[in-house]
Short mmCIF file of C-alpha atoms in Angstrom, two decimals:
data_model
loop_
_atom_site.label_atom_id
_atom_site.label_comp_id
_atom_site.label_asym_id
_atom_site.label_seq_id
_atom_site.Cartn_x
_atom_site.Cartn_y
_atom_site.Cartn_z
CA UNK A 88 -41.53 111.26 -13.59
CA UNK A 89 -40.69 110.73 -17.27
CA UNK A 90 -40.18 107.19 -18.54
CA UNK A 91 -37.31 106.13 -20.79
CA UNK A 92 -36.72 103.29 -23.23
CA UNK A 93 -33.29 102.29 -24.58
CA UNK A 94 -32.79 99.85 -27.44
CA UNK A 95 -29.23 98.59 -27.93
CA UNK A 96 -27.64 97.32 -31.12
CA UNK A 97 -24.30 95.55 -31.41
CA UNK A 98 -21.71 94.30 -28.96
CA UNK A 99 -21.45 93.77 -25.22
CA UNK A 100 -19.65 97.11 -24.89
CA UNK A 101 -22.74 98.80 -26.28
CA UNK A 102 -24.88 96.89 -23.78
CA UNK A 103 -22.64 98.13 -20.98
CA UNK A 104 -22.83 101.73 -22.24
CA UNK A 105 -26.63 101.51 -22.29
CA UNK A 106 -26.58 100.27 -18.70
CA UNK A 107 -24.59 103.35 -17.72
CA UNK A 108 -27.09 105.67 -19.42
CA UNK A 109 -30.00 103.85 -17.77
CA UNK A 110 -28.33 104.14 -14.37
CA UNK A 111 -27.84 107.90 -14.76
CA UNK A 112 -31.51 108.37 -15.68
CA UNK A 113 -32.76 106.15 -12.85
CA UNK A 114 -30.63 108.15 -10.41
CA UNK A 115 -32.55 111.26 -11.44
CA UNK A 116 -35.90 109.61 -10.80
CA UNK A 117 -36.77 108.52 -14.32
CA UNK A 118 -38.57 105.20 -14.75
CA UNK A 119 -37.95 102.41 -17.26
CA UNK A 120 -40.62 101.83 -19.89
CA UNK A 121 -41.18 98.32 -21.19
CA UNK A 122 -42.03 99.60 -24.67
CA UNK A 123 -41.13 102.70 -26.68
CA UNK A 124 -44.83 103.59 -27.06
CA UNK A 125 -45.02 104.20 -23.29
CA UNK A 126 -41.83 106.26 -23.03
CA UNK A 127 -41.18 109.99 -22.84
CA UNK A 128 -37.56 109.41 -23.92
CA UNK A 129 -36.60 106.88 -26.62
CA UNK A 130 -32.89 106.28 -27.20
CA UNK A 131 -31.25 103.96 -29.74
CA UNK A 132 -27.68 102.99 -28.84
CA UNK A 133 -26.20 102.15 -32.21
CA UNK A 134 -23.50 100.01 -33.81
CA UNK A 135 -21.46 100.73 -36.95
CA UNK A 136 -19.43 97.54 -37.37
CA UNK A 137 -21.58 96.40 -40.30
CA UNK A 138 -23.88 98.27 -42.66
CA UNK A 139 -26.80 96.07 -41.58
CA UNK A 140 -26.50 97.41 -38.03
CA UNK A 141 -26.72 100.97 -39.35
CA UNK A 142 -29.77 100.15 -41.44
CA UNK A 143 -31.58 98.45 -38.54
CA UNK A 144 -31.16 101.50 -36.31
CA UNK A 145 -32.14 103.93 -39.06
CA UNK A 146 -35.17 101.82 -39.95
CA UNK A 147 -36.23 101.62 -36.31
CA UNK A 148 -35.96 105.37 -35.82
CA UNK A 149 -37.93 105.93 -39.00
CA UNK A 150 -40.74 103.73 -37.71
CA UNK A 151 -40.82 105.74 -34.48
CA UNK A 152 -41.91 108.80 -36.44
CA UNK A 153 -45.58 107.96 -35.87
CA UNK A 154 -45.03 108.23 -32.09
CA UNK A 155 -43.43 111.64 -32.60
CA UNK A 156 -46.51 112.86 -34.47
CA UNK A 157 -48.95 111.55 -31.87
CA UNK A 158 -46.85 112.59 -28.85
CA UNK A 159 -44.73 115.64 -29.77
CA UNK A 160 -43.30 115.94 -26.24
CA UNK A 161 -41.32 112.69 -26.61
CA UNK A 162 -37.52 113.03 -26.96
CA UNK A 163 -35.79 110.78 -29.52
CA UNK A 164 -32.06 110.22 -29.69
CA UNK A 165 -29.26 108.29 -31.35
CA UNK A 166 -26.33 107.26 -29.13
CA UNK A 167 -23.09 105.39 -29.73
CA UNK A 168 -21.05 104.36 -32.72
CA UNK A 169 -23.34 105.31 -35.61
CA UNK A 170 -24.06 108.60 -33.88
CA UNK A 171 -20.30 109.19 -33.62
CA UNK A 172 -19.68 108.30 -37.28
CA UNK A 173 -22.57 110.21 -38.84
CA UNK A 174 -23.13 113.10 -36.45
CA UNK A 175 -25.52 115.86 -37.51
CA UNK A 176 -26.27 114.15 -40.84
CA UNK A 177 -28.64 111.86 -38.90
CA UNK A 178 -30.99 114.81 -38.42
CA UNK A 179 -31.43 115.38 -42.14
CA UNK A 180 -34.01 112.71 -43.00
CA UNK A 181 -35.37 112.07 -39.50
CA UNK A 182 -36.89 115.37 -38.37
CA UNK A 183 -38.16 113.97 -35.06
CA UNK A 184 -34.63 113.16 -33.80
CA UNK A 185 -33.59 115.50 -30.99
CA UNK A 186 -30.26 114.10 -29.75
CA UNK A 187 -27.15 112.66 -31.43
CA UNK A 188 -24.61 111.72 -28.77
CA UNK A 189 -21.26 110.05 -29.48
CA UNK A 190 -19.24 107.33 -27.77
CA UNK A 191 -17.31 109.58 -25.38
CA UNK A 192 -20.41 111.35 -24.06
CA UNK A 193 -22.60 108.65 -22.49
CA UNK A 194 -22.17 110.30 -19.08
CA UNK A 195 -23.73 113.49 -20.47
CA UNK A 196 -26.86 111.87 -21.91
CA UNK A 197 -28.99 112.47 -18.80
CA UNK A 198 -28.19 116.20 -18.91
CA UNK A 199 -29.01 116.39 -22.61
CA UNK A 200 -32.26 114.47 -22.12
CA UNK A 201 -33.39 116.89 -19.41
CA UNK A 202 -32.49 119.86 -21.58
CA UNK A 203 -34.42 118.42 -24.51
CA UNK A 204 -37.49 117.61 -22.40
CA UNK A 205 -37.48 121.12 -20.95
CA UNK A 206 -37.20 122.71 -24.39
CA UNK A 207 -40.09 120.62 -25.68
CA UNK A 208 -42.28 121.45 -22.71
CA UNK A 209 -41.74 125.19 -23.03
CA UNK A 210 -41.44 125.86 -26.76
CA UNK A 211 -44.27 127.36 -28.82
CA UNK A 212 -45.55 125.43 -31.84
CA UNK A 213 -43.93 127.87 -34.29
CA UNK A 214 -40.46 127.70 -32.63
CA UNK A 215 -37.65 125.99 -34.54
CA UNK A 216 -37.10 122.36 -33.63
CA UNK A 217 -34.65 121.72 -30.84
CA UNK A 218 -31.73 119.39 -31.57
CA UNK A 219 -28.41 118.72 -29.88
CA UNK A 220 -25.38 116.98 -31.40
CA UNK A 221 -22.31 116.13 -29.34
CA UNK A 222 -19.77 113.78 -30.90
CA UNK A 223 -16.62 115.49 -29.64
CA UNK A 224 -13.71 113.84 -27.87
CA UNK A 225 -13.52 114.12 -24.10
CA UNK A 226 -10.47 113.40 -21.98
CA UNK A 227 -11.15 110.91 -19.20
CA UNK A 228 -14.34 109.55 -20.73
CA UNK A 229 -13.11 105.98 -20.12
CA UNK A 230 -13.52 106.54 -16.37
CA UNK A 231 -17.19 107.51 -16.66
CA UNK A 232 -18.56 104.02 -17.50
CA UNK A 233 -18.39 102.77 -13.93
CA UNK A 234 -21.90 102.52 -12.49
CA UNK A 235 -24.79 100.17 -13.13
CA UNK A 236 -27.91 98.89 -11.43
CA UNK A 237 -27.89 95.30 -10.21
CA UNK A 238 -31.19 93.42 -10.33
CA UNK A 239 -32.16 90.99 -7.55
CA UNK A 240 -30.39 87.64 -8.03
CA UNK A 241 -28.35 89.01 -10.95
CA UNK A 242 -25.60 86.47 -11.57
CA UNK A 243 -23.31 88.21 -14.07
CA UNK A 244 -22.17 91.70 -15.02
CA UNK A 245 -20.00 93.40 -17.64
CA UNK A 246 -17.28 95.80 -16.56
CA UNK A 247 -15.80 98.24 -19.08
CA UNK A 248 -12.05 98.57 -18.49
CA UNK A 249 -11.03 100.69 -21.50
CA UNK A 250 -12.27 102.55 -24.54
CA UNK A 251 -10.96 102.82 -28.08
CA UNK A 252 -8.59 100.88 -30.31
CA UNK A 253 -5.21 101.59 -31.91
CA UNK A 254 -4.98 98.54 -34.19
CA UNK A 255 -6.60 99.94 -37.36
CA UNK A 256 -7.64 96.67 -38.98
CA UNK A 257 -8.48 97.60 -42.56
CA UNK A 258 -12.10 96.36 -42.34
CA UNK A 259 -12.94 98.09 -39.06
CA UNK A 260 -14.44 101.49 -38.30
CA UNK A 261 -14.02 101.23 -34.50
CA UNK A 262 -10.91 103.48 -34.22
CA UNK A 263 -12.98 106.25 -35.83
CA UNK A 264 -16.06 105.68 -33.66
CA UNK A 265 -14.40 104.78 -30.34
CA UNK A 266 -11.17 106.78 -30.59
CA UNK A 267 -7.70 105.91 -29.35
CA UNK A 268 -7.06 103.37 -26.58
CA UNK A 269 -7.73 104.81 -23.12
CA UNK A 270 -7.71 102.67 -19.98
CA UNK A 271 -9.28 103.02 -16.54
CA UNK A 272 -7.13 102.58 -13.45
CA UNK A 273 -6.93 99.20 -11.75
CA UNK A 274 -8.18 100.69 -8.49
CA UNK A 275 -11.34 102.09 -10.18
CA UNK A 276 -12.10 98.77 -11.85
CA UNK A 277 -11.55 96.79 -8.65
CA UNK A 278 -13.86 99.15 -6.76
CA UNK A 279 -16.60 98.64 -9.35
CA UNK A 280 -16.27 94.85 -9.23
CA UNK A 281 -16.31 94.88 -5.41
CA UNK A 282 -19.55 96.82 -5.52
CA UNK A 283 -21.11 94.35 -7.96
CA UNK A 284 -20.06 91.37 -5.85
CA UNK A 285 -21.48 93.05 -2.74
CA UNK A 286 -24.85 93.10 -4.56
CA UNK A 287 -24.67 89.37 -5.29
CA UNK A 288 -22.94 89.19 -8.68
CA UNK A 289 -20.89 86.00 -8.98
CA UNK A 290 -19.24 86.49 -12.38
CA UNK A 291 -17.81 89.52 -14.17
CA UNK A 292 -16.67 89.91 -17.76
CA UNK A 293 -14.00 92.54 -18.38
CA UNK A 294 -14.71 94.42 -21.61
CA UNK A 295 -12.40 96.19 -24.02
CA UNK A 296 -12.17 96.59 -27.76
CA UNK A 297 -8.86 94.73 -27.50
CA UNK A 298 -9.09 93.84 -23.87
CA UNK A 299 -5.68 92.19 -23.39
CA UNK A 300 -3.91 95.36 -24.53
CA UNK A 301 -5.38 97.17 -21.52
CA UNK A 302 -3.13 99.83 -20.05
CA UNK A 303 -0.18 99.31 -22.37
CA UNK A 304 0.16 103.05 -23.00
CA UNK A 305 -0.61 104.22 -19.45
CA UNK A 306 0.79 101.71 -16.95
CA UNK A 307 4.16 99.93 -16.61
CA UNK A 308 4.89 96.23 -16.55
CA UNK A 309 5.64 94.88 -13.08
CA UNK A 310 7.70 91.75 -12.52
CA UNK A 311 7.30 90.87 -16.18
CA UNK A 312 3.51 91.12 -16.03
CA UNK A 313 1.50 93.31 -18.38
CA UNK A 314 -1.04 95.78 -16.96
CA UNK A 315 -3.82 93.43 -18.08
CA UNK A 316 -2.42 90.50 -16.12
CA UNK A 317 -1.94 92.80 -13.11
CA UNK A 318 -5.63 93.71 -13.43
CA UNK A 319 -6.68 90.05 -13.65
CA UNK A 320 -4.75 89.30 -10.48
CA UNK A 321 -6.30 92.24 -8.62
CA UNK A 322 -9.85 91.32 -9.61
CA UNK A 323 -9.18 87.65 -8.89
CA UNK A 324 -8.44 88.53 -5.25
CA UNK A 325 -11.92 90.00 -4.63
CA UNK A 326 -13.66 87.89 -2.02
CA UNK A 327 -17.02 86.53 -3.15
CA UNK A 328 -16.24 86.66 -6.87
CA UNK A 329 -16.56 83.17 -8.32
CA UNK A 330 -15.78 83.58 -12.01
CA UNK A 331 -13.76 85.96 -14.18
CA UNK A 332 -14.01 86.35 -17.97
CA UNK A 333 -12.75 88.84 -20.54
CA UNK A 334 -13.55 89.73 -24.14
CA UNK A 335 -12.37 90.33 -26.80
CA UNK A 336 -8.61 89.84 -26.93
CA UNK A 337 -6.24 90.05 -29.89
CA UNK A 338 -3.77 87.23 -30.62
CA UNK A 339 -0.80 89.62 -30.50
CA UNK A 340 -1.67 90.55 -26.90
CA UNK A 341 -1.57 86.93 -25.71
CA UNK A 342 1.94 86.85 -24.22
CA UNK A 343 3.37 84.24 -21.88
CA UNK A 344 2.28 86.12 -18.76
CA UNK A 345 -1.35 85.94 -19.87
CA UNK A 346 -1.11 82.26 -20.78
CA UNK A 347 0.45 81.64 -17.36
CA UNK A 348 -2.51 83.44 -15.73
CA UNK A 349 -4.72 80.56 -16.89
CA UNK A 350 -2.47 78.23 -14.90
CA UNK A 351 -2.35 80.37 -11.73
CA UNK A 352 -5.82 81.96 -11.46
CA UNK A 353 -8.60 79.41 -10.84
CA UNK A 354 -11.40 82.00 -11.07
CA UNK A 355 -10.34 82.71 -14.66
CA UNK A 356 -12.74 80.47 -16.55
CA UNK A 357 -11.95 77.85 -19.18
CA UNK A 358 -13.07 79.90 -22.16
CA UNK A 359 -11.29 82.23 -24.57
CA UNK A 360 -12.93 84.14 -27.41
CA UNK A 361 -9.98 84.58 -29.78
CA UNK A 362 -10.83 86.32 -33.08
CA UNK A 363 -9.21 84.64 -36.09
CA UNK A 364 -10.78 86.61 -38.98
CA UNK A 365 -8.98 84.56 -41.66
CA UNK A 366 -6.79 81.47 -42.05
CA UNK A 367 -4.98 82.92 -45.07
CA UNK A 368 -1.74 84.78 -44.38
CA UNK A 369 -2.31 86.88 -47.49
CA UNK A 370 -5.71 87.99 -46.24
CA UNK A 371 -4.50 88.48 -42.65
CA UNK A 372 -1.83 90.84 -43.99
CA UNK A 373 -4.41 92.72 -46.06
CA UNK A 374 -6.55 92.98 -42.94
CA UNK A 375 -3.57 94.37 -40.98
CA UNK A 376 -3.99 91.67 -38.33
CA UNK A 377 -0.24 91.40 -37.50
CA UNK A 378 -0.06 87.61 -37.02
CA UNK A 379 0.02 84.56 -39.26
CA UNK A 380 -2.18 81.48 -39.35
CA UNK A 381 0.75 79.45 -38.04
CA UNK A 382 1.20 81.76 -35.05
CA UNK A 383 -2.51 81.60 -34.32
CA UNK A 384 -2.50 77.78 -34.34
CA UNK A 385 0.57 77.71 -32.08
CA UNK A 386 -1.09 80.14 -29.65
CA UNK A 387 -4.19 77.95 -29.39
CA UNK A 388 -1.98 74.92 -28.69
CA UNK A 389 -0.07 76.75 -25.93
CA UNK A 390 -3.25 77.96 -24.22
CA UNK A 391 -4.75 74.46 -24.38
CA UNK A 392 -1.57 73.06 -22.87
CA UNK A 393 -1.76 75.61 -20.03
CA UNK A 394 -5.44 74.93 -19.25
CA UNK A 395 -6.63 71.49 -20.47
CA UNK A 396 -10.29 71.42 -21.44
CA UNK A 397 -10.44 75.12 -22.26
CA UNK A 398 -13.09 76.12 -24.82
CA UNK A 399 -12.35 78.37 -27.79
CA UNK A 400 -14.74 80.56 -29.74
CA UNK A 401 -13.81 82.93 -32.54
CA UNK A 402 -14.82 85.45 -35.21
CA UNK A 403 -14.23 84.81 -38.92
CA UNK A 404 -14.81 87.06 -41.93
CA UNK A 405 -15.42 85.44 -45.32
CA UNK A 406 -15.39 87.24 -48.64
CA UNK A 407 -12.78 89.87 -47.76
CA UNK A 408 -11.55 91.76 -50.86
CA UNK A 409 -9.11 89.60 -52.82
CA UNK A 410 -10.03 86.37 -51.03
CA UNK A 411 -9.57 83.57 -53.58
CA UNK A 412 -10.97 80.07 -53.32
CA UNK A 413 -7.52 78.98 -52.08
CA UNK A 414 -7.57 81.65 -49.36
CA UNK A 415 -11.03 80.57 -48.26
CA UNK A 416 -10.00 76.90 -48.20
CA UNK A 417 -7.08 77.81 -45.91
CA UNK A 418 -9.57 79.46 -43.53
CA UNK A 419 -11.89 76.46 -43.72
CA UNK A 420 -9.03 74.05 -43.01
CA UNK A 421 -7.83 76.06 -40.00
CA UNK A 422 -11.36 76.25 -38.53
CA UNK A 423 -11.80 72.52 -39.06
CA UNK A 424 -8.41 71.74 -37.53
CA UNK A 425 -8.90 73.98 -34.48
CA UNK A 426 -12.28 72.48 -33.51
CA UNK A 427 -13.79 75.70 -32.14
CA UNK A 428 -16.63 75.27 -29.65
CA UNK A 429 -18.46 77.96 -31.60
CA UNK A 430 -17.72 80.73 -34.08
CA UNK A 431 -19.37 83.89 -35.37
CA UNK A 432 -19.02 83.88 -39.15
CA UNK A 433 -19.54 87.17 -40.98
CA UNK A 434 -19.75 88.02 -44.65
CA UNK A 435 -17.43 90.95 -45.33
CA UNK A 436 -19.40 94.19 -45.32
CA UNK A 437 -17.69 97.37 -46.65
CA UNK A 438 -17.65 100.24 -44.18
CA UNK A 439 -17.09 103.72 -45.50
CA UNK A 440 -13.85 105.43 -44.42
CA UNK A 441 -12.05 102.09 -44.00
CA UNK A 442 -9.17 101.02 -46.30
CA UNK A 443 -10.83 97.72 -47.22
CA UNK A 444 -13.87 99.49 -48.67
CA UNK A 445 -11.78 100.83 -51.57
CA UNK A 446 -9.59 97.77 -52.14
CA UNK A 447 -9.59 96.08 -55.52
CA UNK A 448 -11.18 92.67 -56.09
CA UNK A 449 -14.35 93.20 -54.06
CA UNK A 450 -16.30 89.93 -54.04
CA UNK A 451 -19.92 89.46 -55.03
CA UNK A 452 -22.62 88.73 -52.48
CA UNK A 453 -23.29 85.30 -53.95
CA UNK A 454 -19.70 84.17 -53.31
CA UNK A 455 -19.76 85.60 -49.78
CA UNK A 456 -23.05 83.87 -49.00
CA UNK A 457 -21.84 80.50 -50.32
CA UNK A 458 -18.66 80.65 -48.23
CA UNK A 459 -20.61 81.82 -45.20
CA UNK A 460 -23.00 78.85 -45.43
CA UNK A 461 -20.19 76.38 -46.04
CA UNK A 462 -18.09 77.55 -43.09
CA UNK A 463 -21.12 77.48 -40.79
CA UNK A 464 -21.51 73.77 -41.53
CA UNK A 465 -17.96 73.20 -40.26
CA UNK A 466 -18.60 75.29 -37.15
CA UNK A 467 -21.93 73.60 -36.42
CA UNK A 468 -20.41 70.10 -36.60
CA UNK A 469 -17.60 71.02 -34.20
CA UNK A 470 -20.03 72.72 -31.80
CA UNK A 471 -22.26 69.65 -31.74
CA UNK A 472 -19.30 67.39 -31.03
CA UNK A 473 -18.23 69.68 -28.17
CA UNK A 474 -21.72 69.50 -26.67
CA UNK A 475 -22.02 65.74 -27.09
CA UNK A 476 -18.74 65.23 -25.24
CA UNK A 477 -20.35 66.73 -22.14
CA UNK A 478 -23.33 64.35 -22.08
CA UNK A 479 -23.09 62.04 -19.08
CA UNK A 480 -20.79 64.40 -17.18
CA UNK A 481 -21.45 66.97 -14.44
CA UNK A 482 -20.86 70.70 -14.88
CA UNK A 483 -20.89 73.75 -12.62
CA UNK A 484 -23.61 76.03 -14.02
CA UNK A 485 -24.13 79.61 -12.91
CA UNK A 486 -27.91 80.02 -13.06
CA UNK A 487 -28.96 83.27 -14.76
CA UNK A 488 -32.73 82.81 -14.25
CA UNK A 489 -35.67 81.65 -16.40
CA UNK A 490 -34.95 80.58 -19.96
CA UNK A 491 -35.93 83.20 -22.55
CA UNK A 492 -37.64 80.56 -24.70
CA UNK A 493 -39.35 78.61 -21.89
CA UNK A 494 -40.05 80.48 -18.65
CA UNK A 495 -40.82 77.22 -16.83
CA UNK A 496 -37.15 76.22 -17.14
CA UNK A 497 -33.95 77.80 -15.88
CA UNK A 498 -30.84 78.60 -17.86
CA UNK A 499 -27.22 79.23 -17.05
CA UNK A 500 -23.69 78.83 -18.33
CA UNK A 501 -20.83 76.49 -17.65
CA UNK A 502 -17.34 77.79 -17.02
CA UNK A 503 -16.68 76.99 -20.70
CA UNK A 504 -19.54 79.37 -21.62
CA UNK A 505 -21.97 76.71 -22.81
CA UNK A 506 -25.69 77.32 -22.26
CA UNK A 507 -27.43 74.75 -20.06
CA UNK A 508 -31.22 74.49 -19.65
CA UNK A 509 -32.62 72.64 -16.63
CA UNK A 510 -35.62 72.28 -14.32
CA UNK A 511 -35.55 74.02 -10.95
CA UNK A 512 -36.98 76.64 -8.63
CA UNK A 513 -36.52 80.32 -9.47
CA UNK A 514 -34.58 80.84 -6.24
CA UNK A 515 -31.65 79.08 -7.93
CA UNK A 516 -31.08 82.27 -9.95
CA UNK A 517 -27.70 83.72 -9.05
CA UNK A 518 -26.45 80.41 -7.65
CA UNK A 519 -23.87 77.96 -8.99
CA UNK A 520 -25.54 74.58 -9.43
CA UNK A 521 -24.00 71.18 -10.13
CA UNK A 522 -25.83 69.88 -13.21
CA UNK A 523 -25.72 66.39 -14.69
CA UNK A 524 -25.78 66.86 -18.48
CA UNK A 525 -28.27 64.50 -20.10
CA UNK A 526 -28.67 65.87 -23.61
CA UNK A 527 -26.98 68.07 -26.20
CA UNK A 528 -29.12 69.81 -28.80
CA UNK A 529 -27.37 72.16 -31.20
CA UNK A 530 -25.67 74.84 -29.12
CA UNK A 531 -27.61 74.15 -25.90
CA UNK A 532 -27.21 71.48 -23.24
CA UNK A 533 -29.93 70.02 -21.03
CA UNK A 534 -29.48 68.53 -17.59
CA UNK A 535 -30.68 67.76 -14.09
CA UNK A 536 -29.60 69.60 -10.92
CA UNK A 537 -27.60 67.61 -8.38
CA UNK A 538 -26.70 70.23 -5.76
CA UNK A 539 -25.83 73.87 -5.19
CA UNK A 540 -22.15 74.72 -4.87
#
């Protein structure tokens, strides 16, 4: 049977979409290839959040041209956000590309791959090149990302609960590439999680572009609880599930019922990834973020009061159009005050077809880079302090298997989403282990196993 290779760029939602495509191909008898050079089908699942992500995918596909010349039967395709945004234009300078499939069509990729392979097998050398582009909208596409293969001793899994976004932040292209918000039913999501747990998964992460706005346009509130909190409660009840996470929320979707869920639901872990983007109210307004720095700080305080010891991570953009030194200092001060456990700091990158790309007062790369480096020093110091506070204490660590950097050691995560490296047998993979933390080094912790839990 043909072999396939999928390379994924970007976020966890893209990873989950790739898993769905892989599952559909495996179900048809295809085999995974460890390298693109060994594959009959090479697919790049792309990201469009930043220009660098576009360029990486385009560069990679360009380098694959030598495989196309040597092995003309191989099918090459772009999937995902960049495919959605650029469509047929991707065929112009990459003549070996056969498929361009958008974000609402992942469930159709296996059909398109088979069609492309068949065309390539049967065509004569002088026939026109086959290509297929499908970036159209499709009703119900949110319900199609519901199957994945679970590896032996797999500890964690991502579960897509919705597609799209209605927020229209001025720097973001996602509403154009992912479409309007569309949510799966609670019963479908619960069934998927039950199936994962039955195969040994201990922890699930619920995924959505703005995950805590799940179902707001489709499902009613019940007893004062939003559809998202209803979903958390339903998943929480699944026997055998040990941990529950979600990402990424929006501050405006963090109402009292969700804060209260951290009090009532013990499987809901002590970690929230809460994007900030800026600490300047002027810049937040220009970004169309719909909250103020003061409201953000108050929200963090209320969540910490509800669940003491909870860890916070965030996203911050520096160098947004019009950001003055005063605006940046306000962001720096808020990040320093909040003491995030970690943060992803991004230099603003213009995306075509977004309002921010044509705003006045675009900043130079040198200013963006200087602010990026400076803010990272603040983040790094806070992250180190957070790690050092854990030294000498015990932590429940869900073992995910061998460390990527040292196969002789195991790695896992605490409930607060901190990486822990430790010695142990491989049969600990998929188990929750009590670890005594002995050392903190940058963003990783090191420890010694005490007992399984």
